[in-house]
């Protein structure tokens, strides 16, 4: 019995006989030789099947193999600089597991609607595969990084009783005993309880926004990473944001370079992503926009186009702070010297990707927070537990939410968020 190897690690087995379990990506024939490109989920390898090296039955089977047929192949690993990936397998045995029906996705161009309808199969294509491997790496690296920094993973609920980010984007569902439940827009409020219990926590989970927006930057279900830190202010938050983002990007450059190459990502745009990131205030961003001919009133939020103009000004993510308090969420703390401004930050990724992080220092004063709930017309009874956090040992604290899909789309250099998650949920998409 040969050892079962993965294509990713095939370099460790040069000269040895191994078994690869996978699927046929493509094939071509030349006389008594068949060249099978086999993928196993970790990579692809060219497998050379010579009539002289395998049984007659195995050789005939190669002609029955269709695209995406499942197969187990055993052979000797050979280093070959000309082979894609640097290695080849010289087959000594081949077993078909299932002959696939005619595969709907072919090398010809398919439109996005067709590909999204076949998302369950599209995942196998090399570009989609590369994006989702990078996504996995980003999430795993974030867990490792935050653990090393002393954070405790603290899972927030998905069924919630109230809004975190504004009532207009809440998905509601029937709960027991005539209650309404809402799908969480953010784990933040719960993470704040966690920070008061553990000091430094983070949540990572799906979050939901019932925004009727059709832009390439919006999903109705997306994943958010939310660190929350007790005894921290806005300055501490900015350091954490630039360290975390830089670490994620540099780690992908080191460990997922092959995937970035498949995506033809311009690596020179990722290499400079290191601290410090530029910091500009909302006021400065407004000046910058006006100097570029944009008509914008003080107090307006920055839309996608404005974010693009600001972020194109820098080669690293820009940290825009101190937005007008009145356009921001109820929980943000006002600046002591300018009470019309929030101690908040939006981190805008370069190359037009726009906002990947939104965060703030939190209002930690009980009276102020009660006033903000009233201003925002929020039902106080749903927030009594949250007010308790200000009654019992309130401290300055801060946190942010990093959108996983937006971060992955930017790192991968892909235009649309829908490819940065296995099964995107959008205004008009719930299938598959
Ligand atoms: O609305 S945010 O700006 N902020 C919050 O939800 C805070 N409660 C987070 C916190 O402080 N713990 O969303 C944070 C990020 C934002 O920068 C985007 O990267 C991402 O979440 N985000 C989205 N990604 C995809 N689709 C949609 N609709 C979306 N909305 C926000």
Short mmCIF file of C-alpha atoms and ligand atoms in Angstrom, two decimals:
data_model
loop_
_atom_site.label_atom_id
_atom_site.label_comp_id
_atom_site.label_asym_id
_atom_site.label_seq_id
_atom_site.Cartn_x
_atom_site.Cartn_y
_atom_site.Cartn_z
CA UNK A 1 0.00 0.00 0.00
CA UNK A 2 1.43 3.37 -1.03
CA UNK A 3 1.05 6.29 1.38
CA UNK A 4 -1.80 8.67 0.74
CA UNK A 5 -0.33 12.06 -0.05
CA UNK A 6 -1.77 15.50 -0.73
CA UNK A 7 -0.63 17.45 -3.77
CA UNK A 8 0.28 20.41 -1.57
CA UNK A 9 2.92 18.28 0.22
CA UNK A 10 3.96 16.19 -2.78
CA UNK A 11 7.47 17.67 -2.72
CA UNK A 12 8.24 15.58 0.37
CA UNK A 13 7.77 12.37 -1.62
CA UNK A 14 10.09 12.75 -4.60
CA UNK A 15 11.19 9.32 -5.83
CA UNK A 16 8.52 7.56 -3.73
CA UNK A 17 5.26 5.92 -4.69
CA UNK A 18 2.17 7.68 -3.33
CA UNK A 19 -1.59 7.60 -3.78
CA UNK A 20 -3.56 10.73 -4.64
CA UNK A 21 -7.33 10.79 -4.17
CA UNK A 22 -9.04 13.39 -6.25
CA UNK A 23 -10.90 14.47 -9.35
CA UNK A 24 -10.00 14.92 -13.01
CA UNK A 25 -9.50 18.58 -13.90
CA UNK A 26 -8.60 18.07 -17.56
CA UNK A 27 -6.81 15.60 -19.81
CA UNK A 28 -5.04 15.22 -23.14
CA UNK A 29 -3.71 12.19 -24.99
CA UNK A 30 -0.75 11.54 -27.17
CA UNK A 31 -0.39 8.00 -28.60
CA UNK A 32 0.17 5.57 -25.75
CA UNK A 33 0.33 8.28 -23.10
CA UNK A 34 -2.45 10.11 -21.26
CA UNK A 35 -1.78 13.34 -19.40
CA UNK A 36 -4.32 13.78 -16.62
CA UNK A 37 -4.45 16.98 -14.62
CA UNK A 38 -5.69 15.78 -11.24
CA UNK A 39 -6.85 18.01 -8.39
CA UNK A 40 -7.29 16.84 -4.80
CA UNK A 41 -8.46 20.03 -3.06
CA UNK A 42 -4.94 21.06 -2.06
CA UNK A 43 -3.57 21.56 -5.57
CA UNK A 44 -3.31 20.05 -9.03
CA UNK A 45 -0.68 17.72 -10.45
CA UNK A 46 0.00 16.41 -13.90
CA UNK A 47 -0.28 12.63 -13.90
CA UNK A 48 1.36 10.76 -16.76
CA UNK A 49 -0.28 7.42 -17.56
CA UNK A 50 1.80 5.29 -19.98
CA UNK A 51 0.21 2.21 -21.50
CA UNK A 52 3.30 0.18 -20.54
CA UNK A 53 3.12 1.09 -16.83
CA UNK A 54 -0.51 0.25 -15.95
CA UNK A 55 -2.95 -2.57 -16.55
CA UNK A 56 -4.84 -2.59 -19.83
CA UNK A 57 -8.06 -1.97 -17.91
CA UNK A 58 -6.66 1.08 -16.09
CA UNK A 59 -5.38 2.49 -19.36
CA UNK A 60 -8.78 2.08 -21.04
CA UNK A 61 -10.40 3.75 -18.05
CA UNK A 62 -8.44 6.94 -18.71
CA UNK A 63 -10.48 7.33 -21.91
CA UNK A 64 -13.74 7.03 -19.98
CA UNK A 65 -12.79 9.68 -17.43
CA UNK A 66 -14.75 12.87 -17.94
CA UNK A 67 -14.11 16.27 -16.37
CA UNK A 68 -14.62 16.06 -12.56
CA UNK A 69 -14.73 12.26 -12.49
CA UNK A 70 -13.47 11.07 -9.13
CA UNK A 71 -10.41 8.85 -9.16
CA UNK A 72 -7.62 7.40 -7.06
CA UNK A 73 -4.23 7.28 -8.69
CA UNK A 74 -0.98 5.73 -7.46
CA UNK A 75 2.38 6.62 -8.94
CA UNK A 76 5.95 7.74 -8.50
CA UNK A 77 6.64 11.41 -7.73
CA UNK A 78 9.10 13.12 -10.03
CA UNK A 79 10.45 16.65 -9.74
CA UNK A 80 10.16 18.41 -13.07
CA UNK A 81 10.76 22.13 -13.32
CA UNK A 82 8.63 22.32 -16.51
CA UNK A 83 5.57 20.72 -14.88
CA UNK A 84 2.95 23.09 -13.45
CA UNK A 85 3.62 23.09 -9.71
CA UNK A 86 7.10 21.58 -10.21
CA UNK A 87 6.16 17.88 -9.82
CA UNK A 88 4.64 15.08 -11.88
CA UNK A 89 3.18 11.73 -11.00
CA UNK A 90 4.11 8.72 -13.15
CA UNK A 91 1.09 6.48 -12.68
CA UNK A 92 1.42 2.80 -11.82
CA UNK A 93 -2.24 2.28 -10.98
CA UNK A 94 -5.51 4.12 -11.47
CA UNK A 95 -9.00 3.48 -10.14
CA UNK A 96 -12.11 5.30 -11.21
CA UNK A 97 -14.49 6.07 -8.34
CA UNK A 98 -17.29 7.69 -10.32
CA UNK A 99 -17.54 8.82 -13.93
CA UNK A 100 -18.98 12.31 -13.75
CA UNK A 101 -21.96 13.35 -15.87
CA UNK A 102 -21.29 16.10 -18.39
CA UNK A 103 -19.94 18.94 -16.27
CA UNK A 104 -21.79 22.23 -16.64
CA UNK A 105 -18.78 24.46 -16.07
CA UNK A 106 -16.36 24.34 -18.98
CA UNK A 107 -13.33 26.46 -19.86
CA UNK A 108 -15.57 28.70 -22.02
CA UNK A 109 -16.81 31.97 -20.54
CA UNK A 110 -19.92 31.71 -18.37
CA UNK A 111 -21.87 34.72 -17.10
CA UNK A 112 -21.92 35.52 -13.36
CA UNK A 113 -25.58 34.47 -12.95
CA UNK A 114 -24.86 31.01 -14.39
CA UNK A 115 -21.78 30.61 -12.23
CA UNK A 116 -23.62 31.70 -9.08
CA UNK A 117 -26.44 29.25 -9.84
CA UNK A 118 -23.71 26.60 -9.92
CA UNK A 119 -21.80 27.94 -6.94
CA UNK A 120 -21.67 24.44 -5.40
CA UNK A 121 -19.57 23.36 -8.40
CA UNK A 122 -17.92 26.70 -9.25
CA UNK A 123 -16.04 26.36 -5.92
CA UNK A 124 -13.83 23.77 -7.63
CA UNK A 125 -12.49 26.22 -10.24
CA UNK A 126 -8.93 27.37 -9.66
CA UNK A 127 -9.69 31.06 -9.04
CA UNK A 128 -12.58 30.38 -6.68
CA UNK A 129 -10.51 27.78 -4.92
CA UNK A 130 -7.67 30.26 -4.47
CA UNK A 131 -9.97 32.95 -3.04
CA UNK A 132 -11.52 30.59 -0.51
CA UNK A 133 -8.16 29.20 0.56
CA UNK A 134 -7.05 32.76 1.24
CA UNK A 135 -10.28 33.36 3.18
CA UNK A 136 -9.59 30.31 5.31
CA UNK A 137 -6.03 31.48 5.90
CA UNK A 138 -7.16 34.99 6.89
CA UNK A 139 -9.63 33.62 9.44
CA UNK A 140 -7.22 31.10 10.92
CA UNK A 141 -4.46 33.70 11.11
CA UNK A 142 -6.77 36.18 12.83
CA UNK A 143 -7.60 33.57 15.49
CA UNK A 144 -3.90 32.82 16.04
CA UNK A 145 -2.90 36.48 16.12
CA UNK A 146 -5.56 37.51 18.62
CA UNK A 147 -4.87 34.52 20.84
CA UNK A 148 -1.18 35.47 20.92
CA UNK A 149 -2.19 39.00 21.89
CA UNK A 150 -4.09 37.65 24.90
CA UNK A 151 -7.65 37.79 23.52
CA UNK A 152 -10.33 35.31 24.55
CA UNK A 153 -12.71 34.04 21.87
CA UNK A 154 -16.17 35.03 23.01
CA UNK A 155 -19.10 33.89 20.86
CA UNK A 156 -22.01 36.28 20.55
CA UNK A 157 -25.58 35.11 19.93
CA UNK A 158 -27.16 35.31 16.49
CA UNK A 159 -30.76 35.59 17.71
CA UNK A 160 -30.91 38.98 19.40
CA UNK A 161 -33.64 41.09 20.96
CA UNK A 162 -32.60 44.50 19.63
CA UNK A 163 -30.71 46.47 16.98
CA UNK A 164 -27.02 47.26 17.24
CA UNK A 165 -26.45 49.12 13.97
CA UNK A 166 -29.77 50.85 13.27
CA UNK A 167 -33.28 49.48 13.02
CA UNK A 168 -33.62 49.94 9.26
CA UNK A 169 -31.39 46.97 8.44
CA UNK A 170 -32.77 44.33 10.84
CA UNK A 171 -33.91 40.91 9.71
CA UNK A 172 -36.63 39.69 12.02
CA UNK A 173 -38.02 36.27 12.64
CA UNK A 174 -40.74 34.79 14.82
CA UNK A 175 -39.52 33.58 18.17
CA UNK A 176 -41.42 31.73 20.90
CA UNK A 177 -44.25 33.23 22.98
CA UNK A 178 -45.12 35.97 20.47
CA UNK A 179 -41.66 37.46 20.66
CA UNK A 180 -39.71 38.82 17.71
CA UNK A 181 -36.08 37.89 17.34
CA UNK A 182 -33.62 39.73 15.12
CA UNK A 183 -30.63 38.28 13.33
CA UNK A 184 -27.51 39.87 14.79
CA UNK A 185 -26.09 42.85 12.89
CA UNK A 186 -22.95 42.77 15.04
CA UNK A 187 -21.72 40.90 18.09
CA UNK A 188 -20.41 44.13 19.58
CA UNK A 189 -22.82 44.77 22.44
CA UNK A 190 -22.25 41.25 23.73
CA UNK A 191 -18.50 41.58 23.17
CA UNK A 192 -18.59 44.62 25.45
CA UNK A 193 -20.01 42.42 28.22
CA UNK A 194 -17.21 39.98 27.41
CA UNK A 195 -14.54 42.69 27.64
CA UNK A 196 -15.75 43.65 31.13
CA UNK A 197 -15.47 39.98 32.14
CA UNK A 198 -12.24 38.98 30.35
CA UNK A 199 -10.42 42.20 29.45
CA UNK A 200 -9.74 41.43 25.79
CA UNK A 201 -12.22 39.42 23.75
CA UNK A 202 -13.22 38.95 20.14
CA UNK A 203 -16.19 37.50 18.35
CA UNK A 204 -16.09 35.99 14.89
CA UNK A 205 -19.31 34.97 13.28
CA UNK A 206 -21.97 35.63 10.71
CA UNK A 207 -23.81 38.94 10.88
CA UNK A 208 -26.85 40.08 8.93
CA UNK A 209 -27.98 43.29 7.27
CA UNK A 210 -31.32 43.70 5.57
CA UNK A 211 -29.94 46.43 3.34
CA UNK A 212 -31.61 46.62 -0.01
CA UNK A 213 -28.30 47.56 -1.57
CA UNK A 214 -27.14 45.86 -4.70
CA UNK A 215 -23.55 47.09 -4.64
CA UNK A 216 -20.56 44.79 -5.06
CA UNK A 217 -19.62 45.68 -1.47
CA UNK A 218 -22.75 44.41 0.24
CA UNK A 219 -23.92 41.00 1.33
CA UNK A 220 -26.99 40.35 3.46
CA UNK A 221 -25.02 37.74 5.44
CA UNK A 222 -21.33 38.37 6.05
CA UNK A 223 -18.72 37.43 8.63
CA UNK A 224 -17.32 39.92 11.05
CA UNK A 225 -14.31 39.76 13.36
CA UNK A 226 -14.88 41.99 16.36
CA UNK A 227 -12.19 42.60 18.98
CA UNK A 228 -13.29 44.52 22.08
CA UNK A 229 -10.83 45.76 24.70
CA UNK A 230 -11.35 47.09 28.23
CA UNK A 231 -9.20 50.02 29.38
CA UNK A 232 -8.57 51.03 25.76
CA UNK A 233 -9.13 54.29 23.89
CA UNK A 234 -9.32 55.25 20.23
CA UNK A 235 -5.52 55.42 19.95
CA UNK A 236 -5.16 51.85 21.23
CA UNK A 237 -7.80 50.77 18.73
CA UNK A 238 -5.95 52.33 15.78
CA UNK A 239 -2.75 50.47 16.76
CA UNK A 240 -4.62 47.19 17.00
CA UNK A 241 -6.29 47.75 13.62
CA UNK A 242 -3.06 48.51 11.75
CA UNK A 243 -1.19 45.65 13.43
CA UNK A 244 -3.92 43.11 12.73
CA UNK A 245 -4.45 44.10 9.08
CA UNK A 246 -0.71 44.16 8.39
CA UNK A 247 -0.26 40.78 10.00
CA UNK A 248 -3.07 39.26 7.93
CA UNK A 249 -1.75 40.66 4.64
CA UNK A 250 1.88 39.70 5.32
CA UNK A 251 0.84 36.21 6.37
CA UNK A 252 -1.11 35.69 3.13
CA UNK A 253 1.92 36.95 1.18
CA UNK A 254 4.10 34.40 2.94
CA UNK A 255 1.81 31.38 3.12
CA UNK A 256 -0.66 31.81 0.27
CA UNK A 257 1.58 33.24 -2.45
CA UNK A 258 0.64 30.49 -4.88
CA UNK A 259 -3.05 31.43 -4.57
CA UNK A 260 -2.24 35.13 -5.05
CA UNK A 261 -0.37 34.17 -8.22
CA UNK A 262 -3.34 32.16 -9.52
CA UNK A 263 -5.42 35.30 -8.98
CA UNK A 264 -2.73 37.36 -10.77
CA UNK A 265 -2.71 39.72 -7.80
CA UNK A 266 -0.26 42.60 -8.07
CA UNK A 267 1.88 41.73 -5.05
CA UNK A 268 3.60 45.11 -5.10
CA UNK A 269 0.29 46.58 -3.85
CA UNK A 270 0.24 44.25 -0.83
CA UNK A 271 3.92 44.29 0.15
CA UNK A 272 3.84 47.87 1.56
CA UNK A 273 0.95 47.03 3.92
CA UNK A 274 2.84 47.58 7.18
CA UNK A 275 2.32 49.93 10.13
CA UNK A 276 1.99 52.83 10.53
CA UNK A 277 -1.15 53.46 8.49
CA UNK A 278 -2.03 57.04 7.56
CA UNK A 279 -4.48 58.65 9.99
CA UNK A 280 -6.75 61.44 8.83
CA UNK A 281 -9.76 63.03 10.45
CA UNK A 282 -13.17 63.30 8.83
CA UNK A 283 -12.59 67.08 8.57
CA UNK A 284 -9.37 66.47 6.63
CA UNK A 285 -11.12 63.89 4.44
CA UNK A 286 -13.79 66.49 3.57
CA UNK A 287 -11.05 69.01 2.64
CA UNK A 288 -9.30 66.38 0.53
CA UNK A 289 -12.56 65.55 -1.30
CA UNK A 290 -13.36 69.21 -1.95
CA UNK A 291 -9.85 69.77 -3.29
CA UNK A 292 -10.65 66.99 -5.78
CA UNK A 293 -13.79 68.78 -6.91
CA UNK A 294 -16.29 66.70 -4.92
CA UNK A 295 -19.32 68.60 -3.62
CA UNK A 296 -19.92 67.37 -0.09
CA UNK A 297 -21.43 69.09 2.94
CA UNK A 298 -19.89 68.74 6.39
CA UNK A 299 -22.04 66.16 8.15
CA UNK A 300 -22.60 63.94 5.11
CA UNK A 301 -21.40 60.36 5.37
CA UNK A 302 -18.73 59.21 2.93
CA UNK A 303 -20.30 56.99 0.27
CA UNK A 304 -18.50 54.36 -1.78
CA UNK A 305 -17.29 56.91 -4.36
CA UNK A 306 -15.94 59.27 -1.71
CA UNK A 307 -14.20 56.40 0.10
CA UNK A 308 -12.54 55.43 -3.18
CA UNK A 309 -11.20 58.95 -3.72
CA UNK A 310 -9.83 59.16 -0.17
CA UNK A 311 -8.33 55.67 -0.19
CA UNK A 312 -6.70 56.14 -3.61
CA UNK A 313 -4.66 58.89 -2.04
CA UNK A 314 -2.66 56.37 0.02
CA UNK A 315 -0.77 53.12 -0.62
CA UNK A 316 -1.87 51.67 2.74
CA UNK A 317 -5.25 51.50 4.39
CA UNK A 318 -6.32 54.98 5.51
CA UNK A 319 -7.73 55.33 9.03
CA UNK A 320 -10.39 58.05 8.97
CA UNK A 321 -11.34 59.16 12.49
CA UNK A 322 -13.70 61.65 14.20
CA UNK A 323 -16.83 61.50 12.05
CA UNK A 324 -19.79 63.67 13.03
CA UNK A 325 -21.48 62.02 15.99
CA UNK A 326 -24.94 62.50 14.50
CA UNK A 327 -24.29 60.12 11.57
CA UNK A 328 -22.86 57.37 13.78
CA UNK A 329 -24.29 54.62 15.99
CA UNK A 330 -25.72 55.32 19.46
CA UNK A 331 -22.92 53.61 21.40
CA UNK A 332 -20.02 55.76 20.18
CA UNK A 333 -18.32 58.11 22.62
CA UNK A 334 -18.12 61.80 21.80
CA UNK A 335 -14.73 63.56 21.75
CA UNK A 336 -14.34 65.59 24.97
CA UNK A 337 -12.97 68.65 23.14
CA UNK A 338 -15.42 68.43 20.20
CA UNK A 339 -18.68 66.85 21.43
CA UNK A 340 -20.07 66.95 17.86
CA UNK A 341 -17.47 64.34 16.83
CA UNK A 342 -17.35 60.62 17.58
CA UNK A 343 -14.20 58.84 18.77
CA UNK A 344 -14.50 56.44 15.87
CA UNK A 345 -12.57 55.04 12.95
CA UNK A 346 -13.33 53.69 9.51
CA UNK A 347 -10.40 51.94 7.88
CA UNK A 348 -10.48 52.35 4.09
CA UNK A 349 -8.55 49.79 2.06
CA UNK A 350 -6.55 51.11 -0.91
CA UNK A 351 -7.21 50.51 -4.64
CA UNK A 352 -10.81 51.61 -4.27
CA UNK A 353 -11.85 48.78 -1.93
CA UNK A 354 -13.19 51.16 0.69
CA UNK A 355 -14.26 50.44 4.25
CA UNK A 356 -13.05 47.19 5.75
CA UNK A 357 -13.23 48.20 9.43
CA UNK A 358 -15.68 50.29 11.44
CA UNK A 359 -15.04 50.83 15.14
CA UNK A 360 -15.02 53.25 18.04
CA UNK A 361 -14.38 54.01 21.64
CA UNK A 362 -17.66 53.29 23.43
CA UNK A 363 -19.78 55.64 25.51
CA UNK A 364 -18.89 54.41 29.00
CA UNK A 365 -20.93 56.97 30.99
CA UNK A 366 -24.34 55.79 32.14
CA UNK A 367 -26.20 59.13 31.82
CA UNK A 368 -24.73 59.89 28.41
CA UNK A 369 -25.64 56.46 27.12
CA UNK A 370 -29.23 56.76 28.32
CA UNK A 371 -29.46 60.11 26.50
CA UNK A 372 -28.12 58.52 23.31
CA UNK A 373 -30.70 55.72 23.46
CA UNK A 374 -33.44 58.36 23.68
CA UNK A 375 -31.96 60.39 20.80
CA UNK A 376 -31.85 57.28 18.64
CA UNK A 377 -35.40 56.26 19.58
CA UNK A 378 -34.23 52.90 20.87
CA UNK A 379 -36.39 50.95 23.34
CA UNK A 380 -34.56 51.27 26.64
CA UNK A 381 -36.01 48.05 28.07
CA UNK A 382 -34.09 46.02 25.50
CA UNK A 383 -30.87 47.67 26.56
CA UNK A 384 -31.11 47.41 30.36
CA UNK A 385 -28.51 44.65 30.42
CA UNK A 386 -26.21 46.83 28.28
CA UNK A 387 -26.73 49.77 30.65
CA UNK A 388 -25.70 47.45 33.50
CA UNK A 389 -22.22 47.40 31.97
CA UNK A 390 -22.09 51.15 32.78
CA UNK A 391 -23.58 50.65 36.26
CA UNK A 392 -21.16 48.03 37.45
CA UNK A 393 -17.51 48.93 36.98
CA UNK A 394 -17.66 50.91 33.73
CA UNK A 395 -14.27 51.61 32.14
CA UNK A 396 -13.10 53.26 28.91
CA UNK A 397 -13.23 50.60 26.23
CA UNK A 398 -13.10 50.30 22.47
CA UNK A 399 -13.51 47.82 19.66
CA UNK A 400 -14.03 47.42 15.96
CA UNK A 401 -15.55 45.11 13.39
CA UNK A 402 -13.50 43.88 10.45
CA UNK A 403 -15.55 42.61 7.51
CA UNK A 404 -14.03 39.29 6.47
CA UNK A 405 -15.34 39.32 2.89
CA UNK A 406 -14.27 42.91 2.25
CA UNK A 407 -10.81 42.16 3.59
CA UNK A 408 -10.52 38.97 1.53
CA UNK A 409 -11.80 40.69 -1.63
CA UNK A 410 -9.18 43.41 -1.23
CA UNK A 411 -6.30 40.99 -0.50
CA UNK A 412 -7.33 38.84 -3.48
CA UNK A 413 -7.92 41.85 -5.74
CA UNK A 414 -11.37 40.63 -6.78
CA UNK A 415 -14.08 43.05 -7.82
CA UNK A 416 -17.09 41.60 -6.03
CA UNK A 417 -17.72 40.39 -2.47
CA UNK A 418 -19.85 37.49 -3.73
CA UNK A 419 -16.71 35.47 -4.56
CA UNK A 420 -15.18 35.99 -1.11
CA UNK A 421 -17.65 33.70 0.73
CA UNK A 422 -18.57 30.11 -0.13
CA UNK A 423 -22.31 30.71 -0.57
CA UNK A 424 -23.11 34.42 -0.95
CA UNK A 425 -26.42 35.78 0.30
CA UNK A 426 -27.58 38.86 -1.54
CA UNK A 427 -30.75 40.75 -2.29
CA UNK A 428 -31.70 38.35 -5.06
CA UNK A 429 -29.75 35.27 -4.13
CA UNK A 430 -30.65 32.52 -1.68
CA UNK A 431 -29.80 29.59 -3.99
CA UNK A 432 -27.85 27.35 -3.78
O1 LIG B 1 -21.46 48.52 10.59
S1 LIG B 1 -20.02 48.47 10.82
O2 LIG B 1 -19.25 49.54 10.25
N1 LIG B 1 -19.69 48.43 12.38
C1 LIG B 1 -20.26 47.57 13.26
O3 LIG B 1 -21.09 46.75 12.99
C2 LIG B 1 -19.72 47.66 14.67
N2 LIG B 1 -20.76 47.23 15.60
C3 LIG B 1 -18.49 46.80 14.79
C4 LIG B 1 -17.80 46.91 16.10
O4 LIG B 1 -17.39 48.01 16.48
N3 LIG B 1 -17.60 45.81 16.81
O5 LIG B 1 -19.54 47.11 10.17
C5 LIG B 1 -18.18 46.71 10.37
C6 LIG B 1 -17.61 46.16 9.10
C7 LIG B 1 -17.55 47.14 7.94
O6 LIG B 1 -16.40 47.95 8.02
C8 LIG B 1 -17.50 46.21 6.74
O7 LIG B 1 -16.19 45.72 6.55
C9 LIG B 1 -18.39 45.07 7.19
O8 LIG B 1 -18.44 45.10 8.60
N4 LIG B 1 -19.74 45.20 6.65
C10 LIG B 1 -20.23 44.51 5.59
N5 LIG B 1 -19.65 43.58 4.81
C11 LIG B 1 -20.40 43.03 3.83
N6 LIG B 1 -21.68 43.35 3.59
C12 LIG B 1 -22.31 44.28 4.36
N7 LIG B 1 -23.60 44.56 4.14
C13 LIG B 1 -21.57 44.91 5.41
N8 LIG B 1 -21.87 45.83 6.35
C14 LIG B 1 -20.75 45.99 7.09
#
